[in-house]
Amino acid sequence: LKETRGFCSRVYRELARLFEARGDPAMAAAAAPTRPEAAAPQLLDTQHEDHVHDVAWDYYARRLATCSSDGTVKIFAADGEATAHEATITGHGGPVWQVCWAHPRYGQVVASCGYDGQVLVHKEDAPGRWTAVHAWSGGEGASVNAVCWAPEGAGVLQLACAASDGRATILAHDATSGEWAASSFLASPLGLTSCSWCPVEATGSATAEGALVPRLATGGCDALVKVWRREDPNADAWDLEPVANGGKAHTGWVRDVAFSPFYGEPKPCLISCSDDKSVLVWTRNDLNGPWASRVVTTCDAPVWRVAWSVAGCVLAVSSGDDAVSLWKESVAGDWHELAEPEEAAT
């Protein structure tokens, strides 16, 4: 799409030059390509009383959830340039590290995790009224650093949790009984910082018979990126997929991992970032081969978070020097930073 827009712009410029040469300034002005004005950044007063650690849009980008060291989660309605505070959710006994919305087919559901070792799931049962429907704690006091809902295509409401004790926990909801089941496995002996589900439509996420094979990426304090798969949905065992060099591509803590959303491209794509200031992209062209990494960029400070656009074509990178940059992959496989606001909209 970017290449098409560039071609059209060149055509319009040539037409404008021809009309101007013919002495027709009105037609020249009409043919000249126009550049849309960049929208001014909008600032939101979250009313938190301490550092804000995470923000998350809901599925339709109409509501925003924030979480903070003040131990609360706040919900805002976003309508164009207007935002309004709707609710404050409490329940954590310390800093809240991350917040995540479930798919709307399950209602308005938000999960949060924090330093107190708790994972809380809240559901809106009336406008502005949120009720805790599940609370989970590992029981050993380990901080839970990340939560991530499974893709809607998984067919079950389930949540992945990454904790400082190195365990990844899957919380699965039984729609019939209303009960939640928890299963855990050790993903890193030095502690986990992040987790991300692979899209169910991506290559390798199903058996030859068509049965779903869930896959989960984790990042840890051991500087390793790992991808796990569960062949048997009735078992708690997760197997490690082959990763080049054992997943050792970063030289510092892996701060975040994020699978690209699936919108037509079957090849799975995973992004990781680290204290070593690098952002890497991981792909696996051959199901029998390992995941391999390439460098997207190296920043001037440790990189804390990475996030994909809804369509999975633009990558946002957040680093410790208060910088946020947008990146896009070319047809040739090279990554370049988007310097113009309109480029990020393609």
CSV table of C-alpha atoms in Angstrom, one decimal:
chain,number,residue,atom,x,y,z
A,1,LEU,CA,0.0,0.0,0.0
A,2,LYS,CA,2.9,2.4,0.8
A,3,GLU,CA,4.4,1.8,-2.7
A,4,THR,CA,1.0,2.4,-4.4
A,5,ARG,CA,0.5,5.7,-2.5
A,6,GLY,CA,4.0,6.7,-3.5
A,7,PHE,CA,3.3,6.0,-7.2
A,8,CYS,CA,0.0,8.0,-7.0
A,9,SER,CA,1.8,10.9,-5.4
A,10,ARG,CA,4.3,11.0,-8.2
A,11,VAL,CA,1.5,10.9,-10.8
A,12,TYR,CA,-0.3,13.8,-9.1
A,13,ARG,CA,2.9,15.9,-9.0
A,14,GLU,CA,3.5,15.3,-12.7
A,15,LEU,CA,-0.1,16.3,-13.5
A,16,ALA,CA,0.3,19.4,-11.4
A,17,ARG,CA,3.5,20.3,-13.2
A,18,LEU,CA,1.8,19.9,-16.6
A,19,PHE,CA,-1.2,22.0,-15.7
A,20,GLU,CA,1.1,24.7,-14.3
A,21,ALA,CA,3.1,24.7,-17.6
A,22,ARG,CA,-0.1,25.1,-19.5
A,23,GLY,CA,-1.0,28.2,-17.5
A,24,ASP,CA,-3.9,26.6,-15.6
A,25,PRO,CA,-3.1,27.3,-11.9
A,26,ALA,CA,-6.6,26.1,-10.7
A,27,MET,CA,-6.1,22.7,-12.2
A,28,ALA,CA,-2.5,22.6,-11.0
A,29,ALA,CA,-3.7,23.2,-7.4
A,30,ALA,CA,-6.4,20.6,-7.7
A,31,ALA,CA,-4.0,18.0,-9.0
A,32,ALA,CA,-1.3,18.7,-6.4
A,33,PRO,CA,-1.1,15.9,-3.7
A,34,THR,CA,-2.1,17.0,-0.3
A,35,ARG,CA,-0.5,15.9,3.0
A,36,PRO,CA,-3.0,15.4,5.9
A,37,GLU,CA,-2.3,17.2,9.1
A,38,ALA,CA,-0.9,15.1,11.9
A,39,ALA,CA,-3.2,14.7,14.8
A,40,ALA,CA,-1.8,16.4,18.0
A,41,PRO,CA,-1.0,14.0,20.8
A,42,GLN,CA,-3.7,13.7,23.4
A,43,LEU,CA,-2.8,13.8,27.0
A,44,LEU,CA,-4.9,11.9,29.6
A,45,ASP,CA,-4.9,12.7,33.2
A,46,THR,CA,-5.3,9.2,34.7
A,47,GLN,CA,-5.7,10.5,38.2
A,48,HIS,CA,-3.4,7.7,39.4
A,49,GLU,CA,-1.4,8.6,42.5
A,50,ASP,CA,1.8,6.9,41.4
A,51,HIS,CA,3.6,5.6,38.3
A,52,VAL,CA,1.5,4.3,35.5
A,53,HIS,CA,2.9,0.9,34.3
A,54,ASP,CA,0.5,-0.1,31.5
A,55,VAL,CA,-2.3,1.1,29.3
A,56,ALA,CA,-4.5,-1.2,27.1
A,57,TRP,CA,-7.2,-0.5,24.6
A,58,ASP,CA,-10.3,-2.8,24.4
A,59,TYR,CA,-11.1,-4.7,21.2
A,60,TYR,CA,-12.9,-1.7,19.6
A,61,ALA,CA,-10.5,1.0,20.9
A,62,ARG,CA,-13.4,2.7,22.6
A,63,ARG,CA,-12.3,2.1,26.2
A,64,LEU,CA,-8.9,2.3,27.9
A,65,ALA,CA,-7.6,0.6,31.0
A,66,THR,CA,-4.6,1.8,33.0
A,67,CYS,CA,-2.8,0.4,36.0
A,68,SER,CA,-0.4,1.9,38.5
A,69,SER,CA,1.9,1.5,41.5
A,70,ASP,CA,-1.0,2.9,43.5
A,71,GLY,CA,-2.6,-0.5,43.3
A,72,THR,CA,-5.5,0.4,41.1
A,73,VAL,CA,-6.8,-0.2,37.6
A,74,LYS,CA,-8.8,2.6,36.0
A,75,ILE,CA,-11.3,2.4,33.1
A,76,PHE,CA,-11.8,5.3,30.7
A,77,ALA,CA,-14.3,5.8,27.9
A,78,ALA,CA,-12.7,7.3,24.7
A,79,ASP,CA,-14.8,9.0,22.2
A,80,GLY,CA,-12.7,10.8,19.6
A,81,GLU,CA,-10.7,13.5,21.5
A,82,ALA,CA,-12.9,13.2,24.6
A,83,THR,CA,-12.1,10.8,27.5
A,84,ALA,CA,-14.0,10.2,30.6
A,85,HIS,CA,-13.2,8.2,33.8
A,86,GLU,CA,-15.7,5.5,34.3
A,87,ALA,CA,-14.4,3.3,37.1
A,88,THR,CA,-11.6,2.5,39.5
A,89,ILE,CA,-10.9,-1.1,40.2
A,90,THR,CA,-9.2,-2.1,43.4
A,91,GLY,CA,-8.1,-5.4,45.0
A,92,HIS,CA,-4.3,-5.5,44.5
A,93,GLY,CA,-2.1,-5.0,47.5
A,94,GLY,CA,0.8,-3.4,45.7
A,95,PRO,CA,1.9,-2.1,42.3
A,96,VAL,CA,-0.1,-3.4,39.3
A,97,TRP,CA,2.2,-4.2,36.4
A,98,GLN,CA,-0.1,-5.1,33.5
A,99,VAL,CA,-3.7,-5.0,32.4
A,100,CYS,CA,-5.4,-6.8,29.5
A,101,TRP,CA,-8.9,-6.9,27.9
A,102,ALA,CA,-10.5,-10.2,26.9
A,103,HIS,CA,-12.3,-10.6,23.6
A,104,PRO,CA,-15.8,-8.9,23.7
A,105,ARG,CA,-17.5,-12.3,23.1
A,106,TYR,CA,-16.9,-12.9,26.8
A,107,GLY,CA,-18.3,-9.5,27.8
A,108,GLN,CA,-16.3,-6.6,29.3
A,109,VAL,CA,-13.6,-8.5,31.1
A,110,VAL,CA,-10.3,-7.2,32.3
A,111,ALA,CA,-7.4,-9.1,33.9
A,112,SER,CA,-4.6,-7.5,35.9
A,113,CYS,CA,-1.4,-8.7,37.7
A,114,GLY,CA,0.8,-7.2,40.3
A,115,TYR,CA,3.7,-7.3,42.7
A,116,ASP,CA,1.4,-8.9,45.3
A,117,GLY,CA,1.5,-12.1,43.3
A,118,GLN,CA,-2.2,-11.9,42.4
A,119,VAL,CA,-4.0,-12.1,39.1
A,120,LEU,CA,-7.5,-10.6,39.3
A,121,VAL,CA,-10.2,-10.9,36.7
A,122,HIS,CA,-13.0,-8.4,36.8
A,123,LYS,CA,-16.2,-8.2,34.7
A,124,GLU,CA,-18.5,-5.3,34.2
A,125,ASP,CA,-22.0,-6.4,35.2
A,126,ALA,CA,-23.5,-2.9,35.0
A,127,PRO,CA,-22.3,0.4,33.5
A,128,GLY,CA,-19.3,1.5,35.6
A,129,ARG,CA,-19.7,-1.4,38.0
A,130,TRP,CA,-16.9,-4.0,38.0
A,131,THR,CA,-17.1,-7.2,39.9
A,132,ALA,CA,-14.2,-9.6,40.7
A,133,VAL,CA,-15.0,-13.0,39.1
A,134,HIS,CA,-11.7,-14.7,39.8
A,135,ALA,CA,-8.6,-14.2,41.9
A,136,TRP,CA,-5.5,-16.4,41.6
A,137,SER,CA,-2.3,-16.4,43.5
A,138,GLY,CA,0.7,-18.7,43.1
A,139,GLY,CA,0.9,-19.0,46.8
A,140,GLU,CA,4.7,-18.3,47.1
A,141,GLY,CA,4.6,-14.5,46.9
A,142,ALA,CA,6.2,-14.3,43.5
A,143,SER,CA,5.4,-11.1,41.6
A,144,VAL,CA,3.2,-11.8,38.5
A,145,ASN,CA,4.7,-9.5,35.8
A,146,ALA,CA,2.6,-10.1,32.8
A,147,VAL,CA,-0.9,-11.4,31.7
A,148,CYS,CA,-2.1,-12.2,28.2
A,149,TRP,CA,-5.5,-13.5,27.1
A,150,ALA,CA,-5.6,-16.3,24.6
A,151,PRO,CA,-6.8,-15.5,21.0
A,152,GLU,CA,-10.6,-15.6,20.5
A,153,GLY,CA,-10.1,-18.5,18.1
A,154,ALA,CA,-8.9,-20.7,21.0
A,155,GLY,CA,-12.6,-21.3,21.9
A,156,VAL,CA,-12.0,-21.1,25.6
A,157,LEU,CA,-11.5,-18.1,27.9
A,158,GLN,CA,-8.0,-18.6,29.2
A,159,LEU,CA,-5.2,-16.4,30.5
A,160,ALA,CA,-1.5,-16.8,30.5
A,161,CYS,CA,0.5,-15.4,33.4
A,162,ALA,CA,4.3,-14.9,33.7
A,163,ALA,CA,5.8,-14.7,37.2
A,164,SER,CA,9.1,-13.9,38.9
A,165,ASP,CA,9.5,-17.5,40.1
A,166,GLY,CA,9.9,-18.5,36.5
A,167,ARG,CA,6.6,-20.2,36.1
A,168,ALA,CA,4.1,-19.7,33.4
A,169,THR,CA,0.5,-20.3,34.5
A,170,ILE,CA,-2.6,-20.9,32.3
A,171,LEU,CA,-5.9,-20.0,33.9
A,172,ALA,CA,-8.8,-21.6,32.0
A,173,HIS,CA,-12.5,-20.9,32.5
A,174,ASP,CA,-15.1,-23.6,32.2
A,175,ALA,CA,-18.2,-21.9,30.8
A,176,THR,CA,-20.4,-24.8,32.0
A,177,SER,CA,-19.4,-24.9,35.6
A,178,GLY,CA,-18.1,-21.4,35.9
A,179,GLU,CA,-15.0,-22.7,37.6
A,180,TRP,CA,-11.4,-21.7,36.8
A,181,ALA,CA,-8.6,-24.3,36.5
A,182,ALA,CA,-4.9,-23.4,36.9
A,183,SER,CA,-1.9,-25.3,35.4
A,184,SER,CA,1.7,-24.2,35.5
A,185,PHE,CA,5.1,-25.1,34.1
A,186,LEU,CA,8.6,-23.9,34.7
A,187,ALA,CA,9.7,-21.7,31.8
A,188,SER,CA,12.7,-20.0,33.3
A,189,PRO,CA,14.6,-20.7,36.5
A,190,LEU,CA,15.6,-17.0,36.8
A,191,GLY,CA,12.1,-15.6,36.4
A,192,LEU,CA,9.7,-14.5,33.6
A,193,THR,CA,9.0,-10.9,32.5
A,194,SER,CA,6.5,-11.4,29.6
A,195,CYS,CA,4.3,-13.8,27.6
A,196,SER,CA,2.4,-13.7,24.4
A,197,TRP,CA,0.0,-16.2,22.6
A,198,CYS,CA,0.6,-17.2,19.0
A,199,PRO,CA,-2.4,-16.6,16.6
A,200,VAL,CA,-4.4,-19.8,16.2
A,201,GLU,CA,-4.4,-19.3,12.4
A,202,ALA,CA,-0.6,-19.2,12.1
A,203,THR,CA,1.3,-22.1,10.5
A,204,GLY,CA,2.1,-24.8,13.0
A,205,SER,CA,-0.9,-24.0,15.4
A,206,ALA,CA,-2.8,-27.1,14.4
A,207,THR,CA,-2.2,-30.8,13.9
A,208,ALA,CA,-2.6,-32.7,10.6
A,209,GLU,CA,-6.1,-33.6,11.8
A,210,GLY,CA,-7.0,-30.0,12.4
A,211,ALA,CA,-6.8,-30.0,16.2
A,212,LEU,CA,-5.7,-26.7,17.8
A,213,VAL,CA,-2.1,-26.6,19.1
A,214,PRO,CA,-1.8,-23.7,21.5
A,215,ARG,CA,1.6,-21.9,21.4
A,216,LEU,CA,3.0,-19.4,23.9
A,217,ALA,CA,6.1,-17.2,23.8
A,218,THR,CA,7.9,-16.2,27.0
A,219,GLY,CA,10.7,-13.8,27.8
A,220,GLY,CA,12.8,-14.0,30.9
A,221,CYS,CA,15.6,-12.8,33.1
A,222,ASP,CA,17.9,-15.4,31.6
A,223,ALA,CA,17.9,-13.3,28.4
A,224,LEU,CA,16.2,-16.2,26.6
A,225,VAL,CA,13.2,-16.1,24.2
A,226,LYS,CA,11.3,-19.4,24.2
A,227,VAL,CA,8.3,-20.7,22.3
A,228,TRP,CA,6.2,-23.4,23.9
A,229,ARG,CA,3.5,-25.7,22.5
A,230,ARG,CA,0.9,-28.0,24.0
A,231,GLU,CA,0.1,-30.9,21.8
A,232,ASP,CA,-2.4,-32.5,24.2
A,233,PRO,CA,-5.2,-30.1,25.3
A,234,ASN,CA,-6.1,-32.3,28.2
A,235,ALA,CA,-2.5,-32.4,29.6
A,236,ASP,CA,-0.5,-29.8,31.4
A,237,ALA,CA,2.7,-30.5,29.6
A,238,TRP,CA,4.2,-27.8,27.4
A,239,ASP,CA,7.0,-28.7,25.0
A,240,LEU,CA,9.7,-26.3,23.9
A,241,GLU,CA,10.0,-25.6,20.2
A,242,PRO,CA,13.5,-25.4,18.7
A,243,VAL,CA,15.0,-21.9,18.8
A,244,ALA,CA,18.3,-21.0,17.3
A,245,ASN,CA,21.1,-20.9,19.8
A,246,GLY,CA,18.7,-22.0,22.5
A,247,GLY,CA,16.9,-18.6,22.3
A,248,LYS,CA,20.1,-16.7,23.4
A,249,ALA,CA,20.1,-13.7,21.1
A,250,HIS,CA,19.7,-11.0,23.7
A,251,THR,CA,22.5,-10.2,26.2
A,252,GLY,CA,20.2,-8.7,28.9
A,253,TRP,CA,16.8,-9.4,30.4
A,254,VAL,CA,14.1,-9.9,27.8
A,255,ARG,CA,11.5,-7.3,28.8
A,256,ASP,CA,8.7,-8.1,26.4
A,257,VAL,CA,7.6,-10.5,23.7
A,258,ALA,CA,4.7,-10.0,21.2
A,259,PHE,CA,3.3,-12.2,18.4
A,260,SER,CA,2.0,-10.4,15.4
A,261,PRO,CA,-1.7,-10.6,14.9
A,262,PHE,CA,-2.9,-12.8,12.1
A,263,TYR,CA,-4.4,-11.0,9.1
A,264,GLY,CA,-3.7,-13.2,6.1
A,265,GLU,CA,0.0,-13.9,6.6
A,266,PRO,CA,0.3,-17.6,7.9
A,267,LYS,CA,3.9,-17.4,8.9
A,268,PRO,CA,4.1,-16.6,12.6
A,269,CYS,CA,6.2,-13.5,13.6
A,270,LEU,CA,7.4,-12.8,17.1
A,271,ILE,CA,9.0,-9.6,18.4
A,272,SER,CA,11.2,-9.3,21.5
A,273,CYS,CA,13.0,-6.5,23.3
A,274,SER,CA,15.6,-6.3,26.0
A,275,ASP,CA,17.7,-4.4,28.4
A,276,ASP,CA,20.5,-4.7,25.9
A,277,LYS,CA,18.6,-2.0,23.9
A,278,SER,CA,17.8,-4.3,21.0
A,279,VAL,CA,14.6,-5.3,19.3
A,280,LEU,CA,14.6,-8.6,17.5
A,281,VAL,CA,12.1,-10.3,15.1
A,282,TRP,CA,11.8,-14.1,15.3
A,283,THR,CA,10.4,-16.2,12.4
A,284,ARG,CA,10.3,-19.9,11.5
A,285,ASN,CA,10.1,-20.6,7.8
A,286,ASP,CA,10.3,-24.4,8.3
A,287,LEU,CA,8.2,-26.3,10.8
A,288,ASN,CA,11.0,-28.7,11.3
A,289,GLY,CA,13.6,-26.0,11.7
A,290,PRO,CA,14.3,-23.6,14.6
A,291,TRP,CA,13.0,-20.1,15.3
A,292,ALA,CA,15.7,-17.6,14.1
A,293,SER,CA,16.1,-13.9,14.9
A,294,ARG,CA,17.1,-10.8,13.1
A,295,VAL,CA,17.7,-7.3,14.4
A,296,VAL,CA,14.9,-4.7,13.9
A,297,THR,CA,16.7,-1.9,15.6
A,298,THR,CA,19.0,-1.0,18.4
A,299,CYS,CA,17.8,1.9,20.6
A,300,ASP,CA,19.7,4.4,22.8
A,301,ALA,CA,18.3,3.0,26.0
A,302,PRO,CA,16.9,-0.3,27.3
A,303,VAL,CA,13.7,-1.2,25.5
A,304,TRP,CA,10.7,-2.0,27.8
A,305,ARG,CA,7.7,-2.7,25.6
A,306,VAL,CA,6.8,-3.6,22.0
A,307,ALA,CA,3.3,-3.7,20.6
A,308,TRP,CA,1.7,-4.3,17.2
A,309,SER,CA,-1.0,-2.3,15.4
A,310,VAL,CA,-4.4,-4.0,15.0
A,311,ALA,CA,-3.6,-5.2,11.5
A,312,GLY,CA,-0.1,-6.4,12.5
A,313,CYS,CA,1.7,-4.2,10.0
A,314,VAL,CA,3.2,-1.5,12.3
A,315,LEU,CA,5.3,-2.1,15.3
A,316,ALA,CA,5.6,0.3,18.3
A,317,VAL,CA,8.8,0.3,20.4
A,318,SER,CA,9.0,2.0,23.8
A,319,SER,CA,12.4,2.6,25.4
A,320,GLY,CA,13.8,3.9,28.6
A,321,ASP,CA,14.7,7.3,27.2
A,322,ASP,CA,10.9,8.2,27.0
A,323,ALA,CA,11.0,7.6,23.3
A,324,VAL,CA,8.3,5.7,21.2
A,325,SER,CA,9.1,4.8,17.6
A,326,LEU,CA,7.1,3.1,14.9
A,327,TRP,CA,8.6,0.5,12.6
A,328,LYS,CA,7.4,-1.3,9.5
A,329,GLU,CA,8.8,-4.2,7.4
A,330,SER,CA,9.4,-3.8,3.7
A,331,VAL,CA,8.7,-6.4,1.1
A,332,ALA,CA,12.4,-7.2,1.1
A,333,GLY,CA,12.3,-8.0,4.8
A,334,ASP,CA,14.1,-4.8,6.0
A,335,TRP,CA,12.7,-2.8,8.8
A,336,HIS,CA,12.5,1.0,8.7
A,337,GLU,CA,11.3,3.7,11.0
A,338,LEU,CA,8.2,5.5,10.0
A,339,ALA,CA,9.1,9.2,10.0
A,340,GLU,CA,5.8,10.6,8.6
A,341,PRO,CA,2.5,10.3,10.6
A,342,GLU,CA,0.5,9.2,7.5
A,343,GLU,CA,2.9,6.3,6.9
A,344,ALA,CA,1.7,4.7,10.2
A,345,ALA,CA,-1.9,4.7,8.9
A,346,THR,CA,-1.2,2.4,6.0
